[in-house]
PDB file of C-alpha atoms and ligand atoms in Angstrom:
ATOM      1  CA  MET A   1     -48.821  38.111  16.838  1.00 78.00           C
ATOM      2  CA  ALA A   2     -50.858  37.417  20.012  1.00 89.00           C
ATOM      3  CA  TYR A   3     -53.975  39.580  20.280  1.00 97.00           C
ATOM      4  CA  GLU A   4     -56.259  40.055  23.279  1.00 97.00           C
ATOM      5  CA  ASN A   5     -59.313  41.640  21.675  1.00 98.00           C
ATOM      6  CA  ILE A   6     -59.449  40.132  18.206  1.00 98.00           C
ATOM      7  CA  LEU A   7     -58.919  36.775  16.524  1.00 98.00           C
ATOM      8  CA  VAL A   8     -57.196  36.437  13.197  1.00 98.00           C
ATOM      9  CA  GLU A   9     -57.684  33.623  10.677  1.00 98.00           C
ATOM     10  CA  VAL A  10     -56.448  32.933   7.178  1.00 98.00           C
ATOM     11  CA  HIS A  11     -58.637  30.987   4.715  1.00 98.00           C
ATOM     12  CA  GLY A  12     -56.676  30.529   1.503  1.00 98.00           C
ATOM     13  CA  LYS A  13     -56.099  34.043   0.192  1.00 98.00           C
ATOM     14  CA  VAL A  14     -58.617  35.605   2.592  1.00 98.00           C
ATOM     15  CA  GLY A  15     -57.596  37.239   5.848  1.00 98.00           C
ATOM     16  CA  VAL A  16     -60.309  37.304   8.533  1.00 98.00           C
ATOM     17  CA  VAL A  17     -60.382  39.565  11.572  1.00 98.00           C
ATOM     18  CA  LEU A  18     -62.952  38.654  14.239  1.00 98.00           C
ATOM     19  CA  LEU A  19     -63.678  41.309  16.840  1.00 98.00           C
ATOM     20  CA  ASN A  20     -63.619  39.381  20.107  1.00 98.00           C
ATOM     21  CA  ARG A  21     -64.702  41.151  23.286  1.00 98.00           C
ATOM     22  CA  PRO A  22     -67.894  39.138  23.809  1.00 97.00           C
ATOM     23  CA  LYS A  23     -68.571  40.414  27.341  1.00 97.00           C
ATOM     24  CA  ALA A  24     -68.695  44.009  26.051  1.00 98.00           C
ATOM     25  CA  LEU A  25     -70.515  43.188  22.768  1.00 98.00           C
ATOM     26  CA  ASN A  26     -67.242  43.930  20.973  1.00 98.00           C
ATOM     27  CA  ALA A  27     -67.160  47.531  22.183  1.00 98.00           C
ATOM     28  CA  LEU A  28     -64.310  49.215  20.376  1.00 97.00           C
ATOM     29  CA  SER A  29     -61.816  49.927  23.128  1.00 96.00           C
ATOM     30  CA  LYS A  30     -58.559  51.665  22.370  1.00 94.00           C
ATOM     31  CA  GLY A  31     -56.784  48.297  22.672  1.00 95.00           C
ATOM     32  CA  LEU A  32     -59.169  46.593  20.261  1.00 97.00           C
ATOM     33  CA  VAL A  33     -58.909  49.329  17.657  1.00 96.00           C
ATOM     34  CA  ARG A  34     -55.096  49.275  17.964  1.00 96.00           C
ATOM     35  CA  GLU A  35     -55.043  45.516  17.406  1.00 97.00           C
ATOM     36  CA  LEU A  36     -57.452  45.793  14.486  1.00 97.00           C
ATOM     37  CA  ALA A  37     -55.105  48.317  12.867  1.00 97.00           C
ATOM     38  CA  GLN A  38     -52.141  45.994  13.435  1.00 97.00           C
ATOM     39  CA  ALA A  39     -53.982  43.008  11.955  1.00 98.00           C
ATOM     40  CA  LEU A  40     -55.037  45.039   8.916  1.00 98.00           C
ATOM     41  CA  ASP A  41     -51.445  46.256   8.501  1.00 97.00           C
ATOM     42  CA  ALA A  42     -50.263  42.641   8.522  1.00 98.00           C
ATOM     43  CA  PHE A  43     -52.831  41.511   5.936  1.00 98.00           C
ATOM     44  CA  GLU A  44     -52.073  44.514   3.737  1.00 98.00           C
ATOM     45  CA  ALA A  45     -48.373  43.655   3.830  1.00 98.00           C
ATOM     46  CA  ASP A  46     -48.915  39.939   3.117  1.00 98.00           C
ATOM     47  CA  PRO A  47     -48.683  39.254  -0.636  1.00 96.00           C
ATOM     48  CA  GLU A  48     -50.614  35.982  -0.178  1.00 97.00           C
ATOM     49  CA  ILE A  49     -53.729  37.845   1.005  1.00 98.00           C
ATOM     50  CA  GLY A  50     -56.073  39.194  -1.681  1.00 98.00           C
ATOM     51  CA  ALA A  51     -59.097  40.270   0.383  1.00 98.00           C
ATOM     52  CA  ILE A  52     -60.068  40.785   4.000  1.00 98.00           C
ATOM     53  CA  VAL A  53     -63.216  40.004   6.019  1.00 98.00           C
ATOM     54  CA  LEU A  54     -64.002  41.936   9.168  1.00 98.00           C
ATOM     55  CA  THR A  55     -66.630  40.389  11.414  1.00 98.00           C
ATOM     56  CA  GLY A  56     -67.829  40.005  14.998  1.00 98.00           C
ATOM     57  CA  SER A  57     -70.065  37.501  16.790  1.00 98.00           C
ATOM     58  CA  ASP A  58     -73.641  36.397  16.077  1.00 98.00           C
ATOM     59  CA  LYS A  59     -74.849  38.895  18.696  1.00 98.00           C
ATOM     60  CA  ALA A  60     -72.717  41.914  17.882  1.00 98.00           C
ATOM     61  CA  PHE A  61     -70.454  43.163  15.146  1.00 98.00           C
ATOM     62  CA  ALA A  62     -69.621  45.977  17.571  1.00 98.00           C
ATOM     63  CA  ALA A  63     -71.851  47.953  19.963  1.00 98.00           C
ATOM     64  CA  GLY A  64     -69.830  51.113  19.450  1.00 97.00           C
ATOM     65  CA  ALA A  65     -66.843  52.806  20.963  1.00 96.00           C
ATOM     66  CA  ASP A  66     -66.199  51.694  24.538  1.00 97.00           C
ATOM     67  CA  ILE A  67     -68.435  54.017  26.547  1.00 97.00           C
ATOM     68  CA  LYS A  68     -66.843  53.027  29.863  1.00 97.00           C
ATOM     69  CA  GLU A  69     -63.417  53.970  28.512  1.00 95.00           C
ATOM     70  CA  MET A  70     -64.664  57.244  27.013  1.00 95.00           C
ATOM     71  CA  SER A  71     -66.958  58.475  29.756  1.00 96.00           C
ATOM     72  CA  GLY A  72     -64.317  60.119  31.967  1.00 95.00           C
ATOM     73  CA  LYS A  73     -62.419  61.874  29.202  1.00 96.00           C
ATOM     74  CA  SER A  74     -62.240  65.676  29.046  1.00 96.00           C
ATOM     75  CA  TYR A  75     -62.310  67.826  25.939  1.00 96.00           C
ATOM     76  CA  MET A  76     -58.544  68.359  26.289  1.00 96.00           C
ATOM     77  CA  ASP A  77     -57.984  64.592  26.528  1.00 94.00           C
ATOM     78  CA  VAL A  78     -59.817  63.806  23.296  1.00 93.00           C
ATOM     79  CA  TYR A  79     -58.594  66.899  21.458  1.00 93.00           C
ATOM     80  CA  MET A  80     -54.931  66.547  22.379  1.00 93.00           C
ATOM     81  CA  GLU A  81     -54.741  62.817  21.648  1.00 89.00           C
ATOM     82  CA  ASP A  82     -56.943  63.334  18.541  1.00 88.00           C
ATOM     83  CA  PHE A  83     -59.030  60.588  20.088  1.00 86.00           C
ATOM     84  CA  ILE A  84     -57.807  57.375  18.438  1.00 76.00           C
ATOM     85  CA  THR A  85     -58.337  58.828  14.979  1.00 81.00           C
ATOM     86  CA  VAL A  86     -55.368  57.175  13.281  1.00 84.00           C
ATOM     87  CA  ASP A  87     -56.224  53.618  14.299  1.00 90.00           C
ATOM     88  CA  TRP A  88     -59.937  54.162  13.707  1.00 89.00           C
ATOM     89  CA  GLU A  89     -59.327  55.273  10.153  1.00 90.00           C
ATOM     90  CA  ARG A  90     -57.146  52.248   9.385  1.00 94.00           C
ATOM     91  CA  ALA A  91     -60.006  50.194   7.939  1.00 95.00           C
ATOM     92  CA  ALA A  92     -60.986  53.055   5.625  1.00 95.00           C
ATOM     93  CA  GLY A  93     -57.380  53.324   4.450  1.00 96.00           C
ATOM     94  CA  CYS A  94     -56.976  49.679   3.391  1.00 97.00           C
ATOM     95  CA  ARG A  95     -56.006  49.325  -0.246  1.00 98.00           C
ATOM     96  CA  LYS A  96     -57.039  45.677  -0.462  1.00 98.00           C
ATOM     97  CA  PRO A  97     -60.784  44.930  -0.603  1.00 98.00           C
ATOM     98  CA  VAL A  98     -62.414  44.624   2.836  1.00 98.00           C
ATOM     99  CA  ILE A  99     -65.860  43.107   3.455  1.00 98.00           C
ATOM    100  CA  ALA A 100     -67.738  43.794   6.685  1.00 98.00           C
ATOM    101  CA  ALA A 101     -69.815  40.766   7.741  1.00 98.00           C
ATOM    102  CA  VAL A 102     -72.333  42.115  10.234  1.00 98.00           C
ATOM    103  CA  ALA A 103     -74.525  40.039  12.541  1.00 98.00           C
ATOM    104  CA  GLY A 104     -76.316  41.561  15.509  1.00 98.00           C
ATOM    105  CA  TYR A 105     -75.550  45.075  16.647  1.00 98.00           C
ATOM    106  CA  ALA A 106     -73.500  47.488  14.569  1.00 98.00           C
ATOM    107  CA  LEU A 107     -74.005  50.624  16.607  1.00 98.00           C
ATOM    108  CA  GLY A 108     -72.194  53.929  16.843  1.00 98.00           C
ATOM    109  CA  GLY A 109     -68.543  53.295  16.068  1.00 97.00           C
ATOM    110  CA  GLY A 110     -69.535  49.733  15.079  1.00 98.00           C
ATOM    111  CA  CYS A 111     -71.793  51.029  12.311  1.00 98.00           C
ATOM    112  CA  GLU A 112     -69.085  53.528  11.347  1.00 98.00           C
ATOM    113  CA  LEU A 113     -66.460  50.782  11.180  1.00 98.00           C
ATOM    114  CA  ALA A 114     -68.697  48.638   8.969  1.00 98.00           C
ATOM    115  CA  MET A 115     -69.239  51.614   6.657  1.00 98.00           C
ATOM    116  CA  MET A 116     -65.455  52.099   6.339  1.00 98.00           C
ATOM    117  CA  CYS A 117     -65.309  48.677   4.678  1.00 98.00           C
ATOM    118  CA  ASP A 118     -65.943  48.301   0.947  1.00 98.00           C
ATOM    119  CA  PHE A 119     -69.312  46.648   1.348  1.00 98.00           C
ATOM    120  CA  ILE A 120     -71.429  45.157   4.068  1.00 98.00           C
ATOM    121  CA  LEU A 121     -72.922  41.664   4.078  1.00 98.00           C
ATOM    122  CA  ALA A 122     -75.624  41.551   6.727  1.00 98.00           C
ATOM    123  CA  ALA A 123     -77.052  38.638   8.653  1.00 98.00           C
ATOM    124  CA  GLU A 124     -80.838  38.543   9.069  1.00 98.00           C
ATOM    125  CA  ASN A 125     -80.471  39.741  12.680  1.00 98.00           C
ATOM    126  CA  ALA A 126     -78.224  42.730  11.911  1.00 98.00           C
ATOM    127  CA  LYS A 127     -79.146  46.059  13.457  1.00 98.00           C
ATOM    128  CA  PHE A 128     -77.506  49.300  12.432  1.00 98.00           C
ATOM    129  CA  GLY A 129     -77.692  52.519  14.391  1.00 98.00           C
ATOM    130  CA  GLN A 130     -76.032  55.740  15.461  1.00 98.00           C
ATOM    131  CA  PRO A 131     -77.245  56.018  19.074  1.00 98.00           C
ATOM    132  CA  GLU A 132     -74.595  58.509  20.198  1.00 98.00           C
ATOM    133  CA  ILE A 133     -77.197  61.253  20.643  1.00 98.00           C
ATOM    134  CA  THR A 134     -78.837  59.180  23.381  1.00 98.00           C
ATOM    135  CA  ILE A 135     -75.623  59.217  25.423  1.00 98.00           C
ATOM    136  CA  GLY A 136     -74.952  62.916  24.982  1.00 97.00           C
ATOM    137  CA  THR A 137     -72.634  63.014  22.000  1.00 97.00           C
ATOM    138  CA  ILE A 138     -72.726  62.640  18.215  1.00 97.00           C
ATOM    139  CA  PRO A 139     -71.085  60.201  15.794  1.00 97.00           C
ATOM    140  CA  GLY A 140     -67.335  60.816  15.533  1.00 95.00           C
ATOM    141  CA  ALA A 141     -66.039  58.388  12.913  1.00 95.00           C
ATOM    142  CA  GLY A 142     -68.209  59.047   9.884  1.00 95.00           C
ATOM    143  CA  GLY A 143     -71.764  58.381  11.083  1.00 97.00           C
ATOM    144  CA  THR A 144     -73.099  61.751   9.977  1.00 98.00           C
ATOM    145  CA  GLN A 145     -71.117  61.644   6.728  1.00 96.00           C
ATOM    146  CA  ARG A 146     -70.852  58.100   5.360  1.00 97.00           C
ATOM    147  CA  LEU A 147     -74.326  57.079   6.543  1.00 98.00           C
ATOM    148  CA  THR A 148     -75.828  60.088   4.766  1.00 98.00           C
ATOM    149  CA  ARG A 149     -74.072  59.133   1.538  1.00 96.00           C
ATOM    150  CA  PHE A 150     -75.322  55.528   1.846  1.00 96.00           C
ATOM    151  CA  VAL A 151     -78.950  56.013   2.864  1.00 98.00           C
ATOM    152  CA  GLY A 152     -79.700  59.671   2.087  1.00 97.00           C
ATOM    153  CA  LYS A 153     -80.409  62.629   4.332  1.00 98.00           C
ATOM    154  CA  SER A 154     -83.820  61.693   5.665  1.00 98.00           C
ATOM    155  CA  LYS A 155     -82.953  58.277   7.087  1.00 98.00           C
ATOM    156  CA  ALA A 156     -79.490  59.371   8.245  1.00 98.00           C
ATOM    157  CA  MET A 157     -80.923  62.418   9.946  1.00 98.00           C
ATOM    158  CA  GLU A 158     -83.623  60.385  11.691  1.00 98.00           C
ATOM    159  CA  MET A 159     -81.093  57.812  12.874  1.00 98.00           C
ATOM    160  CA  CYS A 160     -78.599  60.411  14.123  1.00 98.00           C
ATOM    161  CA  LEU A 161     -81.279  62.553  15.791  1.00 98.00           C
ATOM    162  CA  THR A 162     -83.258  59.761  17.448  1.00 98.00           C
ATOM    163  CA  GLY A 163     -80.857  56.826  17.686  1.00 98.00           C
ATOM    164  CA  ARG A 164     -83.392  54.582  15.929  1.00 98.00           C
ATOM    165  CA  MET A 165     -81.911  51.330  14.697  1.00 98.00           C
ATOM    166  CA  MET A 166     -82.374  49.971  11.184  1.00 98.00           C
ATOM    167  CA  ASP A 167     -82.882  46.233  10.728  1.00 98.00           C
ATOM    168  CA  ALA A 168     -81.234  44.239   7.958  1.00 98.00           C
ATOM    169  CA  GLN A 169     -84.201  44.460   5.568  1.00 98.00           C
ATOM    170  CA  GLU A 170     -84.430  48.227   5.872  1.00 98.00           C
ATOM    171  CA  ALA A 171     -80.661  48.522   5.545  1.00 98.00           C
ATOM    172  CA  GLU A 172     -80.729  46.496   2.326  1.00 98.00           C
ATOM    173  CA  ARG A 173     -83.599  48.547   0.884  1.00 98.00           C
ATOM    174  CA  ALA A 174     -81.756  51.746   1.775  1.00 98.00           C
ATOM    175  CA  GLY A 175     -78.506  50.616   0.114  1.00 97.00           C
ATOM    176  CA  LEU A 176     -76.459  50.321   3.302  1.00 98.00           C
ATOM    177  CA  VAL A 177     -75.825  46.594   2.826  1.00 98.00           C
ATOM    178  CA  SER A 178     -75.188  44.665  -0.356  1.00 98.00           C
ATOM    179  CA  ARG A 179     -77.261  41.630   0.657  1.00 98.00           C
ATOM    180  CA  ILE A 180     -78.684  39.645   3.559  1.00 98.00           C
ATOM    181  CA  VAL A 181     -77.792  36.062   4.470  1.00 98.00           C
ATOM    182  CA  PRO A 182     -78.856  33.729   7.314  1.00 98.00           C
ATOM    183  CA  VAL A 183     -76.861  34.292  10.518  1.00 98.00           C
ATOM    184  CA  ASP A 184     -75.348  30.808  10.433  1.00 98.00           C
ATOM    185  CA  ASP A 185     -74.079  31.322   6.877  1.00 98.00           C
ATOM    186  CA  LEU A 186     -72.678  34.825   7.320  1.00 98.00           C
ATOM    187  CA  LYS A 187     -69.024  34.080   7.980  1.00 98.00           C
ATOM    188  CA  ASP A 188     -68.792  31.351   5.312  1.00 98.00           C
ATOM    189  CA  GLU A 189     -70.585  33.514   2.756  1.00 98.00           C
ATOM    190  CA  ALA A 190     -68.300  36.464   3.496  1.00 98.00           C
ATOM    191  CA  ILE A 191     -65.208  34.279   3.150  1.00 98.00           C
ATOM    192  CA  LYS A 192     -66.570  32.767  -0.087  1.00 98.00           C
ATOM    193  CA  THR A 193     -67.248  36.229  -1.506  1.00 98.00           C
ATOM    194  CA  ALA A 194     -63.842  37.503  -0.397  1.00 98.00           C
ATOM    195  CA  GLY A 195     -62.314  34.359  -1.920  1.00 98.00           C
ATOM    196  CA  LYS A 196     -63.860  35.167  -5.305  1.00 98.00           C
ATOM    197  CA  ILE A 197     -62.310  38.630  -5.117  1.00 98.00           C
ATOM    198  CA  ALA A 198     -58.968  37.233  -3.942  1.00 98.00           C
ATOM    199  CA  ASP A 199     -58.841  34.832  -6.910  1.00 97.00           C
ATOM    200  CA  LEU A 200     -58.888  37.811  -9.275  1.00 98.00           C
ATOM    201  CA  SER A 201     -55.935  40.076  -9.975  1.00 98.00           C
ATOM    202  CA  LEU A 202     -55.060  42.002  -6.804  1.00 98.00           C
ATOM    203  CA  PRO A 203     -53.784  45.118  -8.608  1.00 97.00           C
ATOM    204  CA  LEU A 204     -57.007  45.185 -10.635  1.00 98.00           C
ATOM    205  CA  THR A 205     -59.311  44.755  -7.625  1.00 98.00           C
ATOM    206  CA  MET A 206     -57.348  47.514  -5.904  1.00 98.00           C
ATOM    207  CA  MET A 207     -57.781  49.773  -8.937  1.00 98.00           C
ATOM    208  CA  ALA A 208     -61.528  49.036  -9.094  1.00 98.00           C
ATOM    209  CA  LYS A 209     -61.861  49.822  -5.385  1.00 98.00           C
ATOM    210  CA  GLU A 210     -59.938  53.063  -5.753  1.00 98.00           C
ATOM    211  CA  SER A 211     -62.135  54.109  -8.664  1.00 98.00           C
ATOM    212  CA  VAL A 212     -65.438  53.383  -6.898  1.00 98.00           C
ATOM    213  CA  ASN A 213     -64.207  55.301  -3.868  1.00 97.00           C
ATOM    214  CA  ARG A 214     -63.452  58.345  -6.053  1.00 97.00           C
ATOM    215  CA  ALA A 215     -67.197  58.655  -6.584  1.00 95.00           C
ATOM    216  CA  TYR A 216     -67.461  59.814  -2.966  1.00 92.00           C
ATOM    217  CA  GLU A 217     -64.669  62.351  -3.215  1.00 93.00           C
ATOM    218  CA  THR A 218     -65.117  64.226  -6.447  1.00 96.00           C
ATOM    219  CA  THR A 219     -67.452  65.485  -9.178  1.00 97.00           C
ATOM    220  CA  LEU A 220     -68.909  63.122 -11.793  1.00 97.00           C
ATOM    221  CA  ALA A 221     -66.741  64.607 -14.549  1.00 98.00           C
ATOM    222  CA  GLU A 222     -63.544  64.216 -12.498  1.00 98.00           C
ATOM    223  CA  GLY A 223     -64.590  60.752 -11.347  1.00 98.00           C
ATOM    224  CA  LEU A 224     -65.178  59.652 -14.935  1.00 98.00           C
ATOM    225  CA  ARG A 225     -61.776  61.043 -15.959  1.00 98.00           C
ATOM    226  CA  PHE A 226     -60.128  59.202 -13.072  1.00 98.00           C
ATOM    227  CA  GLU A 227     -61.911  55.966 -13.973  1.00 98.00           C
ATOM    228  CA  ARG A 228     -60.873  56.228 -17.620  1.00 98.00           C
ATOM    229  CA  ARG A 229     -57.229  56.823 -16.699  1.00 98.00           C
ATOM    230  CA  VAL A 230     -57.239  53.803 -14.397  1.00 98.00           C
ATOM    231  CA  PHE A 231     -59.027  51.740 -17.054  1.00 98.00           C
ATOM    232  CA  HIS A 232     -56.316  52.718 -19.563  1.00 98.00           C
ATOM    233  CA  SER A 233     -53.586  51.878 -17.071  1.00 98.00           C
ATOM    234  CA  SER A 234     -55.041  48.391 -16.567  1.00 98.00           C
ATOM    235  CA  PHE A 235     -53.762  47.695 -20.095  1.00 98.00           C
ATOM    236  CA  ALA A 236     -50.228  48.040 -18.744  1.00 98.00           C
ATOM    237  CA  THR A 237     -50.703  44.947 -16.564  1.00 98.00           C
ATOM    238  CA  ASP A 238     -49.919  41.334 -17.422  1.00 98.00           C
ATOM    239  CA  ASP A 239     -53.191  40.363 -15.789  1.00 98.00           C
ATOM    240  CA  GLN A 240     -55.237  42.314 -18.361  1.00 98.00           C
ATOM    241  CA  LYS A 241     -53.422  40.407 -21.132  1.00 98.00           C
ATOM    242  CA  GLU A 242     -54.029  37.112 -19.330  1.00 98.00           C
ATOM    243  CA  GLY A 243     -57.678  37.844 -18.491  1.00 98.00           C
ATOM    244  CA  MET A 244     -58.645  38.766 -22.038  1.00 98.00           C
ATOM    245  CA  ALA A 245     -56.559  35.973 -23.597  1.00 98.00           C
ATOM    246  CA  ALA A 246     -58.225  33.445 -21.288  1.00 98.00           C
ATOM    247  CA  PHE A 247     -61.664  34.673 -22.345  1.00 98.00           C
ATOM    248  CA  VAL A 248     -60.790  34.371 -26.034  1.00 98.00           C
ATOM    249  CA  GLU A 249     -59.237  30.920 -25.509  1.00 98.00           C
ATOM    250  CA  LYS A 250     -62.240  29.780 -23.413  1.00 98.00           C
ATOM    251  CA  ARG A 251     -60.182  28.896 -20.311  1.00 97.00           C
ATOM    252  CA  GLN A 252     -59.849  30.113 -16.750  1.00 96.00           C
ATOM    253  CA  PRO A 253     -57.391  33.004 -16.318  1.00 97.00           C
ATOM    254  CA  ASP A 254     -54.262  32.529 -14.261  1.00 97.00           C
ATOM    255  CA  PHE A 255     -53.662  35.919 -12.714  1.00 97.00           C
ATOM    256  CA  LYS A 256     -50.156  36.634 -11.426  1.00 96.00           C
ATOM    257  CA  ASN A 257     -50.815  39.954  -9.698  1.00 96.00           C
ATOM    258  CA  SER A 258     -48.532  41.700 -12.137  1.00 96.00           C
TER     259      SER A 258
HETATM  260  N1  CO8 T 301     -69.240  50.338  25.486  1.00 78.11           N
HETATM  261  C1  CO8 T 301     -68.923  49.649  26.591  1.00 78.11           C
HETATM  262  N2  CO8 T 301     -69.602  48.572  27.014  1.00 78.11           N
HETATM  263  C2  CO8 T 301     -70.659  48.199  26.284  1.00 78.11           C
HETATM  264  C3  CO8 T 301     -71.059  48.867  25.116  1.00 78.11           C
HETATM  265  C4  CO8 T 301     -70.287  49.990  24.710  1.00 78.11           C
HETATM  266  N3  CO8 T 301     -70.562  50.668  23.584  1.00 78.11           N
HETATM  267  N4  CO8 T 301     -72.152  48.260  24.627  1.00 78.11           N
HETATM  268  C5  CO8 T 301     -72.432  47.231  25.450  1.00 78.11           C
HETATM  269  N5  CO8 T 301     -71.520  47.186  26.450  1.00 78.11           N
HETATM  270  C6  CO8 T 301     -71.454  46.243  27.565  1.00 78.11           C
HETATM  271  C7  CO8 T 301     -72.534  46.543  28.603  1.00 78.11           C
HETATM  272  O1  CO8 T 301     -72.081  47.567  29.475  1.00 78.11           O
HETATM  273  C8  CO8 T 301     -72.651  45.205  29.270  1.00 78.11           C
HETATM  274  O2  CO8 T 301     -71.558  45.019  30.148  1.00 78.11           O
HETATM  275  P1  CO8 T 301     -71.838  44.597  31.716  1.00 78.11           P
HETATM  276  O3  CO8 T 301     -72.449  43.240  31.615  1.00 78.11           O
HETATM  277  O4  CO8 T 301     -70.460  44.595  32.275  1.00 78.11           O
HETATM  278  O5  CO8 T 301     -72.745  45.617  32.250  1.00 78.11           O
HETATM  279  C9  CO8 T 301     -72.462  44.213  28.126  1.00 78.11           C
HETATM  280  O6  CO8 T 301     -71.789  44.932  27.099  1.00 78.11           O
HETATM  281  C10 CO8 T 301     -73.772  43.705  27.550  1.00 78.11           C
HETATM  282  O7  CO8 T 301     -74.559  44.828  27.220  1.00 78.11           O
HETATM  283  P2  CO8 T 301     -76.089  44.978  27.673  1.00 78.11           P
HETATM  284  O8  CO8 T 301     -76.329  44.314  28.979  1.00 78.11           O
HETATM  285  O9  CO8 T 301     -76.444  46.424  27.554  1.00 78.11           O
HETATM  286  O10 CO8 T 301     -76.775  44.110  26.505  1.00 78.11           O
HETATM  287  P3  CO8 T 301     -78.255  44.261  25.946  1.00 78.11           P
HETATM  288  O11 CO8 T 301     -78.460  43.061  25.063  1.00 78.11           O
HETATM  289  O12 CO8 T 301     -79.239  44.510  27.043  1.00 78.11           O
HETATM  290  O13 CO8 T 301     -78.225  45.601  25.041  1.00 78.11           O
HETATM  291  C11 CO8 T 301     -77.277  47.113  23.410  1.00 78.11           C
HETATM  292  C12 CO8 T 301     -77.457  45.639  23.870  1.00 78.11           C
HETATM  293  C13 CO8 T 301     -78.614  47.653  22.944  1.00 78.11           C
HETATM  294  C14 CO8 T 301     -76.319  47.084  22.227  1.00 78.11           C
HETATM  295  C15 CO8 T 301     -76.727  47.968  24.559  1.00 78.11           C
HETATM  296  O14 CO8 T 301     -75.603  47.310  25.110  1.00 78.11           O
HETATM  297  C16 CO8 T 301     -76.316  49.344  24.167  1.00 78.11           C
HETATM  298  O15 CO8 T 301     -77.158  50.209  23.986  1.00 78.11           O
HETATM  299  N6  CO8 T 301     -74.988  49.604  24.034  1.00 78.11           N
HETATM  300  C17 CO8 T 301     -74.460  50.907  23.753  1.00 78.11           C
HETATM  301  C18 CO8 T 301     -74.671  51.291  22.291  1.00 78.11           C
HETATM  302  C19 CO8 T 301     -74.149  52.686  22.039  1.00 78.11           C
HETATM  303  O16 CO8 T 301     -74.609  53.664  22.574  1.00 78.11           O
HETATM  304  N7  CO8 T 301     -73.131  52.770  21.147  1.00 78.11           N
HETATM  305  C20 CO8 T 301     -72.540  54.023  20.776  1.00 78.11           C
HETATM  306  C21 CO8 T 301     -71.316  54.269  21.600  1.00 78.11           C
HETATM  307  S1  CO8 T 301     -70.606  55.872  21.277  1.00 78.11           S
HETATM  308  C22 CO8 T 301     -69.723  55.655  19.852  1.00 78.11           C
HETATM  309  O17 CO8 T 301     -69.659  54.597  19.288  1.00 78.11           O
HETATM  310  C23 CO8 T 301     -69.026  56.873  19.308  1.00 78.11           C
HETATM  311  C24 CO8 T 301     -68.007  56.470  18.245  1.00 78.11           C
HETATM  312  C25 CO8 T 301     -67.079  57.643  18.030  1.00 78.11           C
HETATM  313  C26 CO8 T 301     -65.746  57.190  17.407  1.00 78.11           C
HETATM  314  C27 CO8 T 301     -64.806  58.317  17.347  1.00 78.11           C
HETATM  315  C28 CO8 T 301     -63.400  57.890  16.880  1.00 78.11           C
HETATM  316  C29 CO8 T 301     -62.545  59.016  16.454  1.00 78.11           C
END
């Protein structure tokens, strides 16, 4: 499919989506978010793809929702169209593992999009922020909710109330990003990491992802019950038999995604 606002690449079993509106620092226009949803749909449907990387440029992952596009909208406009909610939530709804590789600005909707992914690899120059308050609004795609779960109330509150940005080091200390890599290595490192995931059993990585995500939706007791049920169900897969047999036989497993 031909896209105008994103680029799509395939590296082995890894699908890569590059946000590509350089003149607007990858501002998330309606068209871009639509195309992102379509690209994610395609990777989700492709049995050859085992993990997805979502990234931007060295200067910006995404500088937020497109302010120029939003500025003239009325309450009725955004309420009645449920302002691009379905496409925005697409990344959060992916069942395959998705890594956000963030260099430069991840602001507003850009930070929210990164947080919808399963984990964030940050380049040394990454900057995270929820500056919506400085333009007369508040986060609308998870900034007050997911950020608070990642970094705790105090930092989230300060960022949402002042618009202060967090650099990569602070973001790593606070638990927002899994690790920091040099800018020039970011894309390769993200693809390598996604490749490791994609070489495992897809149903099992999907089950692990689903279980970790339950931790954000339920009590500890319910989460533990859910995890145990999924753990038990992994024994119904061929890949569990293969993985454990390979360990015992001291060889590499050959997962068949079954
Ligand atoms: N929207 C539209 N255009 C943008 C955006 C944006 N978010 N960010 C940057 N641009 C454009 C600029 O207008 C400029 O274009 P032009 O050259 O045509 O004037 C170009 O990108 C380059 O930007 P700057 O000249 O400003 O570059 P600087 O390096 O000086 O500054 C910054 C970089 C600090 C990132 C600055 O551009 C900035 O502050 N951008 C806005 C950040 C922001 O406020 N983001 C939050 C937006 S609101 C939001 O995301 C709400 C999400 C709600 C989702 C709800 C879904 C249901």
